[in-house]
CSV table of C-alpha atoms in Angstrom, one decimal:
chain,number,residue,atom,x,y,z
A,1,UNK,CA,6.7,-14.3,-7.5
A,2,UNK,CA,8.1,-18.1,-8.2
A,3,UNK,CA,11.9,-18.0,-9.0
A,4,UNK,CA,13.8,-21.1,-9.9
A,5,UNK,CA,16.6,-21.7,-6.8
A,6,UNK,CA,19.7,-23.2,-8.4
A,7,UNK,CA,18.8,-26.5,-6.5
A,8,UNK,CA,16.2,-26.8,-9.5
A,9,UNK,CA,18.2,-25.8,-11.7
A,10,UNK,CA,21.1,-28.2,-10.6
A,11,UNK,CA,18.3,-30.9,-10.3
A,12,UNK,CA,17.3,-29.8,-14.2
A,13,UNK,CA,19.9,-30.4,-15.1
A,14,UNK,CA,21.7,-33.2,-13.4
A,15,UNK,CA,18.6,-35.5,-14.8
A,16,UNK,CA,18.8,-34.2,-18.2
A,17,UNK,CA,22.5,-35.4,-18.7
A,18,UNK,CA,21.1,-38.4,-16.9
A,19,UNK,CA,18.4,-39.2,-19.7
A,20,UNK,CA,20.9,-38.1,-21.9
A,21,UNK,CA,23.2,-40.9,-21.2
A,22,UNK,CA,20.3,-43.3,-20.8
A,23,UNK,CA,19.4,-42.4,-23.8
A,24,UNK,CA,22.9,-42.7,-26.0
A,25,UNK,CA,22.7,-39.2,-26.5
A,26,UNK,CA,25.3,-37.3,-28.3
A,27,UNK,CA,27.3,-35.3,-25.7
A,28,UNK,CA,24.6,-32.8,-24.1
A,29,UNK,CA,24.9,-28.9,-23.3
A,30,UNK,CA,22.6,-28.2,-20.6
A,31,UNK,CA,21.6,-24.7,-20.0
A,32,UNK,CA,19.0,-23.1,-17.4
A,33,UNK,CA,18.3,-19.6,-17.5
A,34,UNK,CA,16.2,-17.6,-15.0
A,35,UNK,CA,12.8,-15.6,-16.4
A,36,UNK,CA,15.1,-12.7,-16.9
A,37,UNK,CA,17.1,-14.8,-19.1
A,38,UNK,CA,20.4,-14.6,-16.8
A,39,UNK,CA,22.4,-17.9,-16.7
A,40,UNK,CA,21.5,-20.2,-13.4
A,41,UNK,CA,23.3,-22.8,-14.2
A,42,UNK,CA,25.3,-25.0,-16.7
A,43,UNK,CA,27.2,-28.3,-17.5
A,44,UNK,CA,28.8,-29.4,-21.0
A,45,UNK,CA,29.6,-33.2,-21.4
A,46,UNK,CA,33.3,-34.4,-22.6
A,47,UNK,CA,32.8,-33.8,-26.0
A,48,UNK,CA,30.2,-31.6,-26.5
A,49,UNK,CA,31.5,-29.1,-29.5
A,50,UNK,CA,32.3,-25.5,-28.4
A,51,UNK,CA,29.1,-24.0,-30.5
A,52,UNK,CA,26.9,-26.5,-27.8
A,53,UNK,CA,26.8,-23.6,-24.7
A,54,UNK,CA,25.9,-20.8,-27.3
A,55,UNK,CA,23.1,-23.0,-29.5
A,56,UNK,CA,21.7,-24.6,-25.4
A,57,UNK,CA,21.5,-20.5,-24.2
A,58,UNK,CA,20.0,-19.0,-27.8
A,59,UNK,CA,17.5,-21.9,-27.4
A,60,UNK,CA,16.2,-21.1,-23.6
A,61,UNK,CA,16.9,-17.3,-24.5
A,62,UNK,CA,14.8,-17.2,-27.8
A,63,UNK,CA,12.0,-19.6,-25.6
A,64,UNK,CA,12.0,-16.8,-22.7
A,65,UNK,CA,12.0,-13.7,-25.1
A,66,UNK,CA,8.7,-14.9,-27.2
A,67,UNK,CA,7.1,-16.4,-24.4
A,68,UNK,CA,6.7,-20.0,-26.1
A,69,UNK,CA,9.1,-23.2,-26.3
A,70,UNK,CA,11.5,-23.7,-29.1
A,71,UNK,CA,9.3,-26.2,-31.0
A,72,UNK,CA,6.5,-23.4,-31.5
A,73,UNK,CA,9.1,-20.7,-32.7
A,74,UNK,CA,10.7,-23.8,-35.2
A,75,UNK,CA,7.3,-24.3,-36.5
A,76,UNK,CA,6.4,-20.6,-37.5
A,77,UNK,CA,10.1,-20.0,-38.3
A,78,UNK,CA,9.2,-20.8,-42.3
A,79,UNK,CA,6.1,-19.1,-42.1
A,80,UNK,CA,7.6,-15.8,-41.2
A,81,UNK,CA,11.0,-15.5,-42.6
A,82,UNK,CA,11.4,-12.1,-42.6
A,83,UNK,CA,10.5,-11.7,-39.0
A,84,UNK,CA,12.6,-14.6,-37.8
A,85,UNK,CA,15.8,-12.8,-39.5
A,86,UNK,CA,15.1,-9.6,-37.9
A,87,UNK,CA,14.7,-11.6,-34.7
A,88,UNK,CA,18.3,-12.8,-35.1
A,89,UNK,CA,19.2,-9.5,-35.7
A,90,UNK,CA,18.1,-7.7,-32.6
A,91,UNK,CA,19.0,-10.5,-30.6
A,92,UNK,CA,22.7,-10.3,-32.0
A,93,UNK,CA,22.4,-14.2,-32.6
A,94,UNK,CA,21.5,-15.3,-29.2
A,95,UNK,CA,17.9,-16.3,-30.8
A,96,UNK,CA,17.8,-20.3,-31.8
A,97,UNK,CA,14.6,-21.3,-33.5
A,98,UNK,CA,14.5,-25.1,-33.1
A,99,UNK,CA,13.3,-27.6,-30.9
A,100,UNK,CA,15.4,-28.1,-27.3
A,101,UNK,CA,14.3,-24.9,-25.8
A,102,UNK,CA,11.6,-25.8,-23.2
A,103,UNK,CA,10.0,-23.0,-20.7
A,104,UNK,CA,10.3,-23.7,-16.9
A,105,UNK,CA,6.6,-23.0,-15.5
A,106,UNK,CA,5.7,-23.1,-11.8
A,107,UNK,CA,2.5,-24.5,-10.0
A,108,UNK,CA,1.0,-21.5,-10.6
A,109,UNK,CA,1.8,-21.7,-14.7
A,110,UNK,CA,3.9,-18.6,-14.3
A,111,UNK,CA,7.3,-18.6,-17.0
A,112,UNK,CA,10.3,-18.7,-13.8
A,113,UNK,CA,12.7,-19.9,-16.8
A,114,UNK,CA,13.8,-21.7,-19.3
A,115,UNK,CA,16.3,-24.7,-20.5
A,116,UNK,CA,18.2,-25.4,-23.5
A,117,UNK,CA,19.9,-27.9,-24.4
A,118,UNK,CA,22.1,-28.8,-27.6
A,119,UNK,CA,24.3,-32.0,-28.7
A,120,UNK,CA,21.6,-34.3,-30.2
A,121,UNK,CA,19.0,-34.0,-32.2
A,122,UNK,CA,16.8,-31.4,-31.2
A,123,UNK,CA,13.9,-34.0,-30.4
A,124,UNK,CA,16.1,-36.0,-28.2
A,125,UNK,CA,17.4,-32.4,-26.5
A,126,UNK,CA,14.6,-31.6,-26.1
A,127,UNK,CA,13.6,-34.9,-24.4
A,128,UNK,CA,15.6,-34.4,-22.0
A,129,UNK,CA,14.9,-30.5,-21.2
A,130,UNK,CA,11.4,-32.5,-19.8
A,131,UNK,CA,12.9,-34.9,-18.6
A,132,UNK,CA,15.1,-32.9,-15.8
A,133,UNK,CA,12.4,-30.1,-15.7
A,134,UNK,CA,9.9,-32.4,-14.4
A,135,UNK,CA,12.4,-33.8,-11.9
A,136,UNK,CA,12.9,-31.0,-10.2
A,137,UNK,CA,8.9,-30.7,-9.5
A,138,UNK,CA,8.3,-28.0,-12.1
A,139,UNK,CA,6.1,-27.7,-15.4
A,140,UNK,CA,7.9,-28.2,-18.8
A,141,UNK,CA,6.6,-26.5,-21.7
A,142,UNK,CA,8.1,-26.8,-24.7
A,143,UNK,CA,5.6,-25.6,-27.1
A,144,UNK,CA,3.5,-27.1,-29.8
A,145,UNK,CA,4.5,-28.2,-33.5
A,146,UNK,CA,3.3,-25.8,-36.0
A,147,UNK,CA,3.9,-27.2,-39.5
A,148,UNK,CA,7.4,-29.1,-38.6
């Protein structure tokens, strides 16, 4: 079974803050989470708000517990109010419904994690979850757009 080694995840996320500032990016958040949604690693830009680690882990958290990037839970989130709340629920908050929450597959497609990032807008976090996923050699999949 494919893990990701904290060289990815330093690598992911390294080249997310880089595309970040290459980008003008808002001060980024930048979290990577193993499959069993445990921290792997972490960095918060000068000026990211102190909401940005919580919002950058419930993103990669909520991505790893439904099995699908951010983007696809965003897009269903209206659909299926009721369920989404009762998601937040059990998941004591940890569970962030927008885009910026991008799966970590290996070559073999398997889930071995997840990032999330917060401090832009979530199209430009999520940018730049790809972006560093990819550079460390590894599949990003942050889900489709369902109704968004």
């Amino acid at each position: 079974m494919s893990v990701i080694t904290l060289s990815q995840a330093s690598t992911i996320v390294d080249a997310a803050l880089k595309k970040g500032r290459d980008t003008n990016s808002q001060p980024l958040t930048v979290a990577v989470l193993d499959a069993g949604g445990h921290l792997v690693a972490f960095k918060r830009e000068d000026r990211s708000g102190i909401l940005r680690f919580d919002i950058a882990f419930g993103k990669a958290w909520g991505a790893l517990g439904m099995g699908f990037g951010s983007r696809t839970l965003a897009g269903r989130a209206p659909k299926a109010a009721m369920f989404f709340t009762a998601l937040a629920a059990v998941s004591e908050g940890r569970f962030i419904p927008v885009p910026g929450g991008v799966l970590i597959r290996d070559g073999q497609d398997k889930i071995i994690g997840a990032v999330g990032i917060s401090g832009d807008v979530s199209d430009r976090d999520e940018e730049c979850a790809v972006t560093g996923i990819q550079a460390a050699g590894l599949k990003a999949d942050p889900g489709k757009s369902e109704g968004l």
